[in-house]
Tab-separated table of C-alpha atoms in Angstrom:
chain	number	residue	atom	x	y	z
M	938	MET	CA	-2.921	-2.116	-17.411
M	939	LYS	CA	-4.367	-4.981	-15.386
M	940	SER	CA	-1.664	-7.578	-15.148
M	941	ARG	CA	0.171	-10.008	-13.000
M	942	ASP	CA	2.928	-7.680	-11.851
M	943	PRO	CA	4.623	-7.085	-15.222
M	944	LEU	CA	7.241	-4.868	-13.583
M	945	GLY	CA	8.162	-7.515	-10.995
M	946	LEU	CA	7.659	-5.013	-8.193
M	947	ARG	CA	6.578	-7.604	-5.665
M	948	ARG	CA	9.895	-9.383	-5.581
M	949	ALA	CA	12.406	-6.575	-5.360
M	950	LEU	CA	14.620	-6.176	-2.314
M	951	ALA	CA	13.887	-2.464	-1.967
M	952	ASP	CA	10.206	-3.273	-1.777
M	953	ARG	CA	10.752	-5.415	1.308
M	954	LEU	CA	12.994	-2.840	2.934
M	955	LEU	CA	10.736	0.089	2.271
M	956	PRO	CA	7.904	-0.837	4.681
M	957	MET	CA	10.450	-1.340	7.472
M	958	LEU	CA	12.088	2.023	6.800
M	959	VAL	CA	8.731	3.782	6.548
M	960	ALA	CA	7.602	2.039	9.758
M	961	ALA	CA	10.652	3.424	11.567
M	962	MET	CA	9.960	6.889	10.144
M	963	ALA	CA	6.272	6.661	11.105
M	964	LEU	CA	7.215	5.611	14.647
M	965	LEU	CA	9.494	8.637	14.983
M	966	GLY	CA	6.868	10.855	13.369
M	967	SER	CA	4.158	9.570	15.710
M	968	LEU	CA	6.318	10.194	18.773
M	969	ALA	CA	7.143	13.687	17.496
M	970	LEU	CA	3.454	14.332	16.851
M	971	GLY	CA	2.521	13.057	20.309
M	972	GLY	CA	5.272	15.201	21.857
M	973	ALA	CA	4.168	18.304	19.979
M	974	LEU	CA	0.518	17.866	20.935
M	975	ALA	CA	1.366	17.063	24.562
M	976	ALA	CA	3.589	20.140	24.832
M	977	ALA	CA	0.831	22.235	23.270
M	978	GLY	CA	-1.749	20.864	25.730
M	979	LEU	CA	0.541	21.387	28.704
M	980	SER	CA	1.332	24.896	27.611
M	981	ALA	CA	-2.345	25.780	27.139
M	982	ARG	CA	-3.278	24.330	30.513
M	983	TRP	CA	-0.569	26.223	32.363
M	984	GLU	CA	-1.216	29.426	30.508
M	985	GLY	CA	-4.978	29.424	31.013
M	986	GLY	CA	-5.133	27.802	34.417
M	987	ALA	CA	-4.256	28.608	38.011
M	988	ALA	CA	-0.605	28.833	37.070
M	989	ALA	CA	-1.290	32.144	35.355
M	990	ALA	CA	-1.498	33.827	38.741
M	991	ILE	CA	1.264	35.773	40.447
M	992	MET	CA	1.198	36.554	44.140
M	993	VAL	CA	2.434	39.993	45.317
M	994	GLN	CA	3.216	40.662	48.958
M	995	VAL	CA	2.569	44.354	49.536
M	996	PRO	CA	4.775	46.328	51.964
M	997	PRO	CA	3.638	46.420	55.604
M	998	GLY	CA	1.211	49.235	56.310
M	999	THR	CA	-0.005	49.468	52.720
M	1000	ASP	CA	-3.720	49.201	51.983
M	1001	ALA	CA	-4.128	45.916	50.071
M	1002	ALA	CA	-7.289	47.042	48.245
M	1003	GLY	CA	-5.610	50.252	47.071
M	1004	ALA	CA	-2.493	48.294	46.006
M	1005	ALA	CA	-4.729	45.934	44.006
M	1006	ARG	CA	-6.310	48.859	42.151
M	1007	ARG	CA	-2.867	50.267	41.230
M	1008	LEU	CA	-1.552	46.878	40.146
M	1009	ALA	CA	-4.662	46.232	38.018
M	1010	ALA	CA	-3.689	49.215	35.903
M	1011	LEU	CA	-0.335	47.665	34.921
M	1012	PRO	CA	-0.039	46.445	31.318
M	1013	GLY	CA	-0.441	42.652	30.986
M	1014	VAL	CA	-2.507	42.333	34.163
M	1015	ALA	CA	-6.011	40.982	33.566
M	1016	GLU	CA	-7.177	41.128	37.162
M	1017	ALA	CA	-5.792	42.093	40.571
M	1018	THR	CA	-7.517	40.895	43.758
M	1019	ALA	CA	-6.612	41.667	47.316
M	1020	ILE	CA	-6.723	38.538	49.450
M	1021	ASP	CA	-8.596	39.318	52.629
M	1022	ARG	CA	-7.521	37.975	55.985
M	1023	ALA	CA	-10.366	35.465	56.245
M	1024	ARG	CA	-9.460	33.790	52.914
M	1025	MET	CA	-5.793	33.742	53.804
M	1026	GLY	CA	-6.670	32.119	57.122
M	1027	ASP	CA	-8.625	29.435	55.260
M	1028	LEU	CA	-5.650	28.806	52.970
M	1029	LEU	CA	-3.150	28.487	55.822
M	1030	ARG	CA	-5.321	26.552	58.265
M	1031	PRO	CA	-4.202	23.066	57.117
M	1032	TRP	CA	-0.584	23.919	57.945
M	1033	LEU	CA	-0.720	26.521	60.714
M	1034	GLY	CA	-4.089	25.946	62.398
M	1035	ASN	CA	-5.769	29.058	63.750
M	1036	THR	CA	-3.998	32.145	62.352
M	1037	GLU	CA	-6.076	34.837	64.030
M	1038	SER	CA	-3.245	35.706	66.399
M	1039	LEU	CA	-0.510	35.563	63.773
M	1040	PRO	CA	0.796	38.607	61.885
M	1041	LEU	CA	0.030	37.830	58.237
M	1042	PRO	CA	1.309	39.828	55.244
M	1043	ALA	CA	-1.143	41.586	52.923
M	1044	LEU	CA	-1.292	39.814	49.543
M	1045	VAL	CA	-2.596	40.738	46.090
M	1046	GLU	CA	-3.254	38.007	43.518
M	1047	LEU	CA	-2.574	39.033	39.919
M	1048	ARG	CA	-4.046	37.189	36.954
M	1049	LEU	CA	-2.099	37.838	33.824
M	1050	MET	CA	-3.249	38.129	30.242
M	1051	ALA	CA	-0.255	35.980	29.222
M	1052	LEU	CA	2.686	34.577	31.087
M	1053	ASP	CA	5.200	35.740	28.494
M	1054	GLY	CA	5.814	39.056	30.250
M	1055	ALA	CA	5.829	37.723	33.802
M	1056	GLU	CA	9.513	38.493	34.405
M	1057	ASP	CA	9.135	42.082	33.184
M	1058	LEU	CA	6.058	42.453	35.327
M	1059	ALA	CA	8.065	41.832	38.495
M	1060	ALA	CA	10.107	44.971	37.751
M	1061	ARG	CA	6.949	46.981	37.026
M	1062	VAL	CA	5.349	45.829	40.300
M	1063	GLN	CA	8.477	46.898	42.186
M	1064	ALA	CA	8.306	50.300	40.488
M	1065	THR	CA	4.611	50.718	41.307
M	1066	LEU	CA	4.809	49.457	44.881
M	1067	PRO	CA	8.343	49.948	46.234
M	1068	GLY	CA	9.100	47.289	48.799
M	1069	ALA	CA	6.572	44.797	47.359
M	1070	THR	CA	7.843	41.270	46.711
M	1071	VAL	CA	6.718	39.106	43.832
M	1072	GLU	CA	6.711	35.397	44.558
M	1073	SER	CA	8.636	33.410	41.949
M	1074	HIS	CA	6.083	30.654	41.225
M	1075	GLY	CA	4.539	32.491	38.258
M	1076	ILE	CA	7.945	33.360	36.890
M	1077	TRP	CA	9.020	29.747	37.186
M	1078	VAL	CA	5.867	28.713	35.348
M	1079	ALA	CA	6.604	31.295	32.665
M	1080	ARG	CA	10.026	29.748	32.149
M	1081	LEU	CA	8.475	26.303	32.037
M	1082	LEU	CA	5.994	27.578	29.520
M	1083	ALA	CA	8.763	28.937	27.333
M	1084	LEU	CA	10.443	25.523	27.524
M	1085	ALA	CA	7.181	23.800	26.557
M	1086	GLY	CA	6.868	26.152	23.584
M	1087	ALA	CA	10.423	25.378	22.474
M	1088	LEU	CA	9.792	21.634	22.845
M	1089	GLN	CA	6.613	21.984	20.813
M	1090	ARG	CA	8.441	23.807	18.010
M	1091	ALA	CA	11.243	21.227	18.096
M	1092	ALA	CA	8.703	18.383	17.862
M	1093	TRP	CA	7.044	19.973	14.824
M	1094	ALA	CA	10.476	20.458	13.242
M	1095	VAL	CA	11.291	16.775	13.873
M	1096	LEU	CA	7.963	15.798	12.312
M	1097	ALA	CA	8.694	17.938	9.233
M	1098	LEU	CA	12.163	16.394	9.013
M	1099	VAL	CA	10.710	12.881	9.253
M	1100	VAL	CA	8.300	13.652	6.393
M	1101	LEU	CA	11.181	15.062	4.324
M	1102	VAL	CA	13.434	12.057	4.988
M	1103	ALA	CA	10.562	9.650	4.234
M	1104	GLY	CA	9.964	11.443	0.923
M	1105	MET	CA	13.664	11.245	0.043
M	1106	MET	CA	13.701	7.581	0.983
M	1107	ILE	CA	10.810	6.888	-1.339
M	1108	VAL	CA	12.617	8.761	-4.136
M	1109	VAL	CA	15.701	6.568	-3.574
M	1110	ALA	CA	13.583	3.380	-3.494
M	1111	THR	CA	11.750	4.443	-6.649
M	1112	ARG	CA	14.986	5.219	-8.476
M	1113	ALA	CA	16.481	1.906	-7.376
M	1114	GLY	CA	13.338	0.171	-8.612
M	1115	LEU	CA	13.550	1.993	-11.929
M	1116	ALA	CA	17.228	1.154	-12.334
M	1117	ALA	CA	16.579	-2.528	-11.598
M	1118	ARG	CA	13.683	-2.685	-14.065
M	1119	ARG	CA	15.013	-0.441	-16.794
M	1120	GLY	CA	14.888	-3.259	-19.365
M	1121	THR	CA	11.360	-4.304	-18.426
M	1122	ILE	CA	10.124	-0.715	-18.573
M	1123	ALA	CA	11.751	-0.205	-21.971
M	1124	ILE	CA	9.915	-3.301	-23.264
M	1125	LEU	CA	6.566	-2.101	-21.906
M	1126	HIS	CA	7.271	1.335	-23.377
M	1127	ASP	CA	8.040	-0.255	-26.761
M	1128	MET	CA	4.723	-2.100	-26.613
M	1129	GLY	CA	2.818	1.130	-26.181
M	1130	ALA	CA	2.488	1.467	-22.409
M	1131	THR	CA	1.931	5.119	-21.543
M	1132	ASP	CA	3.899	7.009	-18.915
M	1133	GLY	CA	0.737	7.039	-16.814
M	1134	MET	CA	0.439	3.231	-16.912
M	1135	ILE	CA	4.041	2.645	-15.876
M	1136	ALA	CA	4.137	5.430	-13.273
M	1137	GLY	CA	0.770	4.207	-11.957
M	1138	ARG	CA	2.162	0.707	-11.305
M	1139	PHE	CA	5.120	2.084	-9.368
M	1140	ALA	CA	2.983	4.622	-7.509
M	1141	ALA	CA	0.337	2.073	-6.504
M	1142	ARG	CA	2.928	-0.419	-5.291
M	1143	LEU	CA	4.973	2.138	-3.331
M	1144	ALA	CA	1.839	3.736	-1.896
M	1145	TRP	CA	0.670	0.352	-0.605
M	1146	LEU	CA	4.084	-0.497	0.863
M	1147	SER	CA	4.466	2.925	2.478
M	1148	GLY	CA	0.926	2.910	3.864
M	1149	PHE	CA	1.506	-0.573	5.279
M	1150	GLY	CA	4.831	0.481	6.829
M	1151	ALA	CA	3.287	3.624	8.301
M	1152	ALA	CA	0.434	1.594	9.807
M	1153	ILE	CA	2.973	-0.639	11.546
M	1154	GLY	CA	4.966	2.383	12.791
M	1155	ALA	CA	1.909	4.263	14.015
M	1156	GLY	CA	0.547	1.098	15.624
M	1157	ALA	CA	3.834	0.569	17.460
M	1158	ALA	CA	3.819	4.193	18.629
M	1159	ALA	CA	0.337	3.988	20.201
M	1160	PRO	CA	1.268	1.958	23.321
M	1161	VAL	CA	4.402	4.087	23.815
M	1162	LEU	CA	2.305	7.261	23.689
M	1163	MET	CA	-0.251	5.761	26.083
M	1164	LEU	CA	2.528	4.945	28.527
M	1165	LEU	CA	3.996	8.451	28.267
M	1166	GLY	CA	0.497	9.951	28.623
M	1167	GLY	CA	0.032	8.005	31.850
M	1168	MET	CA	3.387	9.212	33.157
M	1169	ALA	CA	2.467	12.815	32.341
M	1170	ALA	CA	-0.938	12.563	34.064
M	1171	PRO	CA	0.215	14.129	37.365
M	1172	LEU	CA	1.451	17.183	35.467
M	1173	VAL	CA	-1.557	17.716	33.253
M	1174	GLY	CA	-4.366	16.542	35.516
M	1175	ALA	CA	-5.459	13.464	33.524
M	1176	ALA	CA	-3.802	10.782	31.409
M	1177	ALA	CA	-3.437	12.234	27.895
M	1178	ALA	CA	-4.806	9.933	25.186
M	1179	PRO	CA	-2.539	9.253	22.168
M	1180	PRO	CA	-3.323	11.509	19.205
M	1181	TRP	CA	-5.603	8.940	17.590
M	1182	ILE	CA	-6.571	11.170	14.676
M	1183	GLY	CA	-2.930	11.969	13.883
M	1184	LEU	CA	-1.964	8.296	14.150
M	1185	SER	CA	-4.829	7.179	11.921
M	1186	VAL	CA	-3.986	9.837	9.338
M	1187	MET	CA	-0.373	8.674	9.158
M	1188	PRO	CA	-0.840	5.567	6.896
M	1189	PRO	CA	-2.957	7.349	4.240
M	1190	ALA	CA	-0.643	10.376	4.430
M	1191	ALA	CA	2.418	8.145	3.913
M	1192	ALA	CA	0.661	6.384	1.040
M	1193	LEU	CA	-0.211	9.716	-0.554
M	1194	ILE	CA	3.343	11.038	-0.215
M	1195	ALA	CA	4.708	7.798	-1.711
M	1196	TRP	CA	2.191	7.860	-4.550
M	1197	ALA	CA	2.955	11.478	-5.475
M	1198	THR	CA	6.721	11.022	-5.109
M	1199	ALA	CA	6.724	7.875	-7.254
M	1200	GLN	CA	4.551	9.491	-9.927
M	1201	LEU	CA	6.880	12.488	-10.177
M	1202	THR	CA	10.085	10.420	-10.129
M	1203	VAL	CA	8.949	7.811	-12.654
M	1204	ARG	CA	7.407	10.312	-15.068
M	1205	GLN	CA	10.558	12.434	-14.923
M	1206	TRP	CA	12.668	9.363	-15.764
M	1207	LEU	CA	10.309	8.217	-18.518
M	1208	ARG	CA	10.638	11.582	-20.243
M	1209	SER	CA	14.181	10.496	-21.166
M	1210	LEU	CA	12.631	7.806	-23.405
M	1211	PRO	CA	11.359	8.841	-26.850
G	179	MET	CA	2.463	2.532	-44.898
G	180	VAL	CA	6.119	3.338	-44.139
G	181	ARG	CA	7.980	6.225	-45.770
G	182	LEU	CA	11.406	7.619	-44.976
G	183	GLU	CA	12.521	10.907	-46.512
G	184	ASP	CA	16.189	11.860	-46.091
G	185	ILE	CA	16.314	10.302	-42.645
G	186	THR	CA	19.437	10.895	-40.578
G	187	LEU	CA	20.012	9.469	-37.125
G	188	HIS	CA	22.844	10.554	-34.831
G	189	TYR	CA	23.352	8.954	-31.414
G	190	GLY	CA	25.868	11.570	-30.312
G	191	THR	CA	27.519	14.705	-31.535
G	192	GLY	CA	30.827	14.161	-33.273
G	193	GLU	CA	30.023	10.544	-34.162
G	194	ALA	CA	29.300	9.260	-37.643
G	195	PRO	CA	25.540	9.045	-38.266
G	196	ALA	CA	23.943	5.646	-37.688
G	197	LEU	CA	21.683	6.443	-40.654
G	198	ASP	CA	22.590	8.961	-43.331
G	199	ALA	CA	20.015	10.458	-45.723
G	200	VAL	CA	17.970	7.253	-46.022
G	201	SER	CA	14.879	7.456	-48.229
G	202	CYS	CA	12.491	4.646	-49.153
G	203	ALA	CA	8.820	3.703	-49.104
G	204	LEU	CA	7.173	0.377	-48.275
G	205	GLU	CA	3.664	-0.517	-49.344
G	206	ALA	CA	1.017	-1.805	-46.965
G	207	GLY	CA	0.990	-5.605	-46.858
G	208	SER	CA	4.538	-5.999	-48.191
G	209	PHE	CA	7.284	-8.315	-46.948
G	210	THR	CA	10.773	-6.771	-47.015
G	211	TRP	CA	14.207	-8.032	-46.113
G	212	LEU	CA	16.577	-5.533	-44.520
G	213	THR	CA	20.193	-6.555	-44.982
G	214	GLY	CA	23.674	-5.233	-44.360
G	215	ALA	CA	26.816	-6.013	-42.416
G	216	SER	CA	26.951	-5.697	-38.668
G	217	GLY	CA	26.881	-1.971	-37.816
G	218	ALA	CA	25.389	-1.013	-41.167
G	219	GLY	CA	22.331	0.553	-39.510
G	220	LYS	CA	19.706	-2.214	-39.671
G	221	SER	CA	18.880	-2.080	-35.972
G	222	SER	CA	18.896	1.715	-36.035
G	223	LEU	CA	16.394	1.726	-38.873
G	224	LEU	CA	14.137	-0.726	-37.021
G	225	LYS	CA	14.516	1.382	-33.885
G	226	LEU	CA	13.158	4.345	-35.782
G	227	LEU	CA	10.313	2.287	-37.203
G	228	HIS	CA	9.165	0.985	-33.825
G	229	LEU	CA	9.518	4.480	-32.394
G	230	ALA	CA	12.310	3.705	-29.939
G	231	ALA	CA	14.242	6.646	-31.398
G	232	ARG	CA	13.389	9.827	-33.259
G	233	PRO	CA	15.174	10.881	-36.449
G	234	THR	CA	17.755	13.616	-36.066
G	235	ALA	CA	16.720	14.976	-39.448
G	236	GLY	CA	14.315	14.053	-42.239
G	237	ARG	CA	10.683	13.028	-42.354
G	238	LEU	CA	9.394	9.677	-41.159
G	239	PHE	CA	5.879	8.361	-41.750
G	240	VAL	CA	4.756	5.140	-40.034
G	241	LEU	CA	1.235	3.745	-40.500
G	242	GLY	CA	0.219	7.072	-41.965
G	243	GLN	CA	1.456	9.188	-39.042
G	244	ALA	CA	4.216	11.785	-39.299
G	245	VAL	CA	6.470	10.480	-36.532
G	246	HIS	CA	9.078	13.217	-36.951
G	247	ALA	CA	6.474	15.801	-35.964
G	248	ALA	CA	4.334	13.742	-33.574
G	249	ARG	CA	3.831	14.763	-29.967
G	250	ARG	CA	5.289	12.368	-27.441
G	251	ARG	CA	1.863	11.552	-25.994
G	252	ASP	CA	0.621	10.419	-29.409
G	253	LEU	CA	3.269	7.713	-29.793
G	254	PRO	CA	2.023	4.986	-27.381
G	255	GLY	CA	-1.139	4.510	-29.434
G	256	LEU	CA	0.950	4.128	-32.582
G	257	ARG	CA	3.370	1.712	-30.891
G	258	ARG	CA	0.441	-0.596	-30.061
G	259	ARG	CA	-0.120	-1.072	-33.793
G	260	ILE	CA	3.492	-2.200	-34.283
G	261	GLY	CA	4.886	-5.596	-33.299
G	262	ILE	CA	8.597	-6.166	-32.813
G	263	VAL	CA	10.725	-9.286	-32.431
G	264	PHE	CA	14.173	-8.603	-30.995
G	265	GLN	CA	17.312	-10.594	-31.670
G	266	ASP	CA	17.763	-11.075	-27.907
G	267	VAL	CA	14.027	-11.925	-27.490
G	268	ARG	CA	13.550	-9.678	-24.415
G	269	LEU	CA	10.951	-11.774	-22.668
G	270	LEU	CA	10.190	-10.764	-19.091
G	271	PRO	CA	11.870	-13.426	-16.937
G	272	HIS	CA	9.505	-13.092	-13.967
G	273	LEU	CA	6.387	-13.755	-16.063
G	274	ASP	CA	5.374	-17.118	-17.465
G	275	VAL	CA	5.035	-17.680	-21.194
G	276	LEU	CA	1.282	-16.970	-21.241
G	277	ASP	CA	1.633	-13.669	-19.371
G	278	ASN	CA	4.520	-12.618	-21.611
G	279	VAL	CA	2.373	-13.121	-24.687
G	280	ALA	CA	-0.667	-11.478	-23.063
G	281	LEU	CA	1.304	-8.337	-22.174
G	282	PRO	CA	0.542	-6.256	-25.316
G	283	LEU	CA	-3.156	-7.037	-24.900
G	284	ARG	CA	-3.087	-5.969	-21.259
G	285	ILE	CA	-1.361	-2.738	-22.259
G	286	ALA	CA	-4.085	-2.213	-24.839
G	287	GLY	CA	-6.680	-2.649	-22.092
G	288	ARG	CA	-8.367	-5.765	-23.457
G	289	ARG	CA	-10.674	-7.820	-21.243
G	290	GLU	CA	-8.847	-10.421	-19.155
G	291	ALA	CA	-10.794	-13.494	-20.307
G	292	GLN	CA	-10.524	-12.577	-23.979
G	293	LEU	CA	-6.847	-11.672	-23.853
G	294	LEU	CA	-5.910	-14.966	-22.216
G	295	ALA	CA	-7.802	-16.849	-24.921
G	296	ASP	CA	-6.023	-14.823	-27.624
G	297	ALA	CA	-2.624	-15.383	-26.022
G	298	LYS	CA	-3.244	-19.140	-25.831
G	299	GLU	CA	-4.306	-19.155	-29.471
G	300	MET	CA	-1.057	-17.418	-30.463
G	301	LEU	CA	1.011	-19.868	-28.443
G	302	ASP	CA	-0.783	-22.741	-30.173
G	303	TRP	CA	0.021	-21.080	-33.495
G	304	VAL	CA	3.758	-21.014	-32.734
G	305	GLY	CA	3.577	-24.612	-31.436
G	306	LEU	CA	4.004	-23.832	-27.750
G	307	GLY	CA	0.472	-24.288	-26.467
G	308	HIS	CA	1.782	-26.917	-24.042
G	309	ARG	CA	4.271	-24.539	-22.361
G	310	LEU	CA	1.833	-21.856	-21.151
G	311	HIS	CA	3.026	-21.668	-17.570
G	312	ASP	CA	6.726	-22.240	-18.047
G	313	ARG	CA	9.153	-19.417	-17.366
G	314	PRO	CA	11.178	-18.246	-20.385
G	315	GLU	CA	14.403	-19.582	-18.859
G	316	ALA	CA	12.974	-23.111	-19.116
G	317	LEU	CA	12.679	-22.803	-22.921
G	318	SER	CA	15.278	-23.309	-25.626
G	319	GLY	CA	16.506	-20.330	-27.675
G	320	GLY	CA	14.231	-21.242	-30.581
G	321	GLU	CA	11.221	-21.654	-28.310
G	322	GLN	CA	11.924	-18.297	-26.678
G	323	GLN	CA	12.082	-16.667	-30.092
G	324	ARG	CA	8.722	-18.218	-31.009
G	325	VAL	CA	7.214	-16.888	-27.759
G	326	ALA	CA	8.633	-13.459	-28.664
G	327	LEU	CA	7.007	-13.784	-32.080
G	328	ALA	CA	3.675	-14.752	-30.508
G	329	ARG	CA	3.937	-11.674	-28.268
G	330	ALA	CA	4.731	-9.469	-31.257
G	331	VAL	CA	1.706	-10.614	-33.259
G	332	VAL	CA	-0.918	-11.251	-30.560
G	333	ALA	CA	-2.409	-7.756	-30.940
G	334	ARG	CA	-2.610	-8.226	-34.744
G	335	PRO	CA	-0.186	-5.401	-35.540
G	336	ALA	CA	-0.413	-3.606	-38.855
G	337	LEU	CA	3.391	-3.445	-38.981
G	338	LEU	CA	5.588	-6.327	-37.833
G	339	LEU	CA	9.342	-5.797	-37.415
G	340	ALA	CA	11.928	-8.456	-36.670
G	341	ASP	CA	15.539	-7.672	-35.850
G	342	GLU	CA	17.773	-10.653	-36.703
G	343	PRO	CA	15.153	-13.093	-35.349
G	344	THR	CA	17.101	-16.130	-36.501
G	345	ALA	CA	20.616	-15.050	-35.574
G	346	GLN	CA	20.919	-17.390	-32.609
G	347	LEU	CA	18.851	-20.270	-33.933
G	348	ASP	CA	19.735	-23.486	-35.723
G	349	ASP	CA	18.487	-23.973	-39.293
G	350	ASP	CA	15.297	-25.794	-38.365
G	351	GLN	CA	14.250	-23.218	-35.806
G	352	ALA	CA	15.250	-20.366	-38.159
G	353	HIS	CA	13.053	-21.731	-40.955
G	354	ARG	CA	10.194	-22.209	-38.532
G	355	VAL	CA	10.397	-18.582	-37.339
G	356	ILE	CA	10.631	-17.212	-40.894
G	357	ALA	CA	7.677	-19.364	-41.938
G	358	LEU	CA	5.620	-17.853	-39.136
G	359	LEU	CA	6.639	-14.341	-40.220
G	360	ARG	CA	5.620	-15.167	-43.814
G	361	GLN	CA	2.301	-16.457	-42.505
G	362	MET	CA	1.699	-13.117	-40.749
G	363	HIS	CA	2.474	-11.408	-44.037
G	364	ARG	CA	-0.116	-13.557	-45.814
G	365	LEU	CA	-2.619	-12.583	-43.114
G	366	GLY	CA	-2.149	-8.941	-44.089
G	367	SER	CA	0.594	-7.489	-41.903
G	368	THR	CA	3.397	-5.418	-43.381
G	369	VAL	CA	6.566	-7.273	-42.368
G	370	ILE	CA	10.176	-6.051	-42.294
G	371	VAL	CA	12.846	-8.554	-41.297
G	372	ALA	CA	16.465	-7.570	-40.691
G	373	SER	CA	18.850	-10.415	-41.408
G	374	HIS	CA	22.373	-11.017	-42.608
G	375	ASN	CA	21.610	-14.653	-43.409
G	376	ILE	CA	21.940	-14.670	-47.203
G	377	ALA	CA	20.784	-18.294	-47.452
G	378	LEU	CA	17.463	-17.436	-45.866
G	379	LEU	CA	16.993	-14.508	-48.259
G	380	GLY	CA	17.455	-16.893	-51.160
G	381	GLU	CA	14.880	-19.323	-49.825
G	382	TYR	CA	12.215	-16.687	-49.191
G	383	PRO	CA	12.323	-14.231	-52.099
G	384	ALA	CA	11.130	-10.720	-51.320
G	385	PRO	CA	12.220	-7.098	-51.894
G	386	VAL	CA	15.526	-6.240	-50.162
G	387	LEU	CA	16.734	-3.007	-48.610
G	388	HIS	CA	20.510	-3.096	-48.279
G	389	LEU	CA	22.308	-0.792	-45.864
G	390	ALA	CA	26.035	-0.028	-45.718
G	391	ALA	CA	27.593	2.440	-43.280
G	392	GLY	CA	24.196	3.952	-42.551
G	393	ARG	CA	23.279	4.546	-46.191
G	394	LEU	CA	20.754	2.737	-48.299
G	395	VAL	CA	22.991	1.491	-51.070
G	396	ASP	CA	20.649	-0.785	-52.893
G	397	ALA	CA	16.926	-1.340	-52.953
G	398	HIS	CA	15.922	-3.977	-55.398
G	399	GLU	CA	13.471	-6.760	-56.076
G	400	GLU	CA	14.803	-10.236	-55.459
G	401	PRO	CA	13.806	-12.815	-58.045
């Protein structure tokens, strides 16, 4: 039905409000998406990087190489390496200078399969090597990692909620549009317009408005995400780029959700007509 | 062309039927007056005939199709072969006169250039070729009714229905609208006009269906 807006969809109040509401939803969704991806990246970096190491100070008089072999057998430990005196001297030289005359503890570096069990591991190390101390850095990282995981799950939940609310908003806008144009739709129906024609007009209009609103929201989110990425650079090693793919998918995704929601809502309402 | 067999129409349970066991048949190419007091069932009968309602009971045939048994998806195609003029005109206020008249052709999927030419031709026919781009609110009641008539006939419907098309018009405008309906009849359409204006019936003799309290009480040939 090619026509000059027979349903008057271009002039309705809800049609002007909808892009603004969808833009706000898309902004929130983009920030949630950026947060979720950043938390995922941070988590992966910490889990796979140097942070996955735990340092064990073995009791005085214990053979470090033998302690490393025993610790390597513990569940969850990927690798255990005794740190020889020369390497330890290299590590401490910037702060202490020459350490040849200093009494240094024997250390074993553990690399873990995953940081999830780091806190339990401390107890197992103590049981294997009584008197050994486990430095808390790895445990602290494990806690941080758990927090990152929780933040990531929360961000995905927020994103899902935003999609749900946006869908409900489109349903409300569609129903308001239907209510305002009930007479016009009845006339078109009487003239032989099919459900597909009428639903198609609503769906196309709402899809365009929602896609437009989402483009504005995603566009507004990009500089915010770039700023946050720059602020997070010291933690993750480099400034994280905004999730360009996710942001560019947002307008067509919003349009698709609006199109499908409008089709369902309008067709359901039209079924009440003979 | 149109056949009703024991048609009953209820709008709600517990209420008296709007139409009660109505039976009649109208030949193709006929012109028929539908009369009766207010509330007698004229609008309900027209509603059934332009497929805006389905009979509660009975068998209804319109343009050769069994409407009572038709699937919902088959009705739009049938509706496009029926033109209707409402008492309250029901023009779309946000469209200009030309687009209002072109609407049935757009719904039918006609080509844009051709449909605009056809719509202009219809507006010339009803004497409003000079008001193409006016909004309906800028027209008088009689002019609006003529635009509604142009819209109803622009797709050359096989069945043309008019529900009290002259009720809100002065005598001159009423005669003009009825003359246009008669002209459509002469061009081959089957025309049914609901009216309670007895004077008009006398001036344009044609068969009359008379309804009272939802029942067809008299169907006779006017002289």
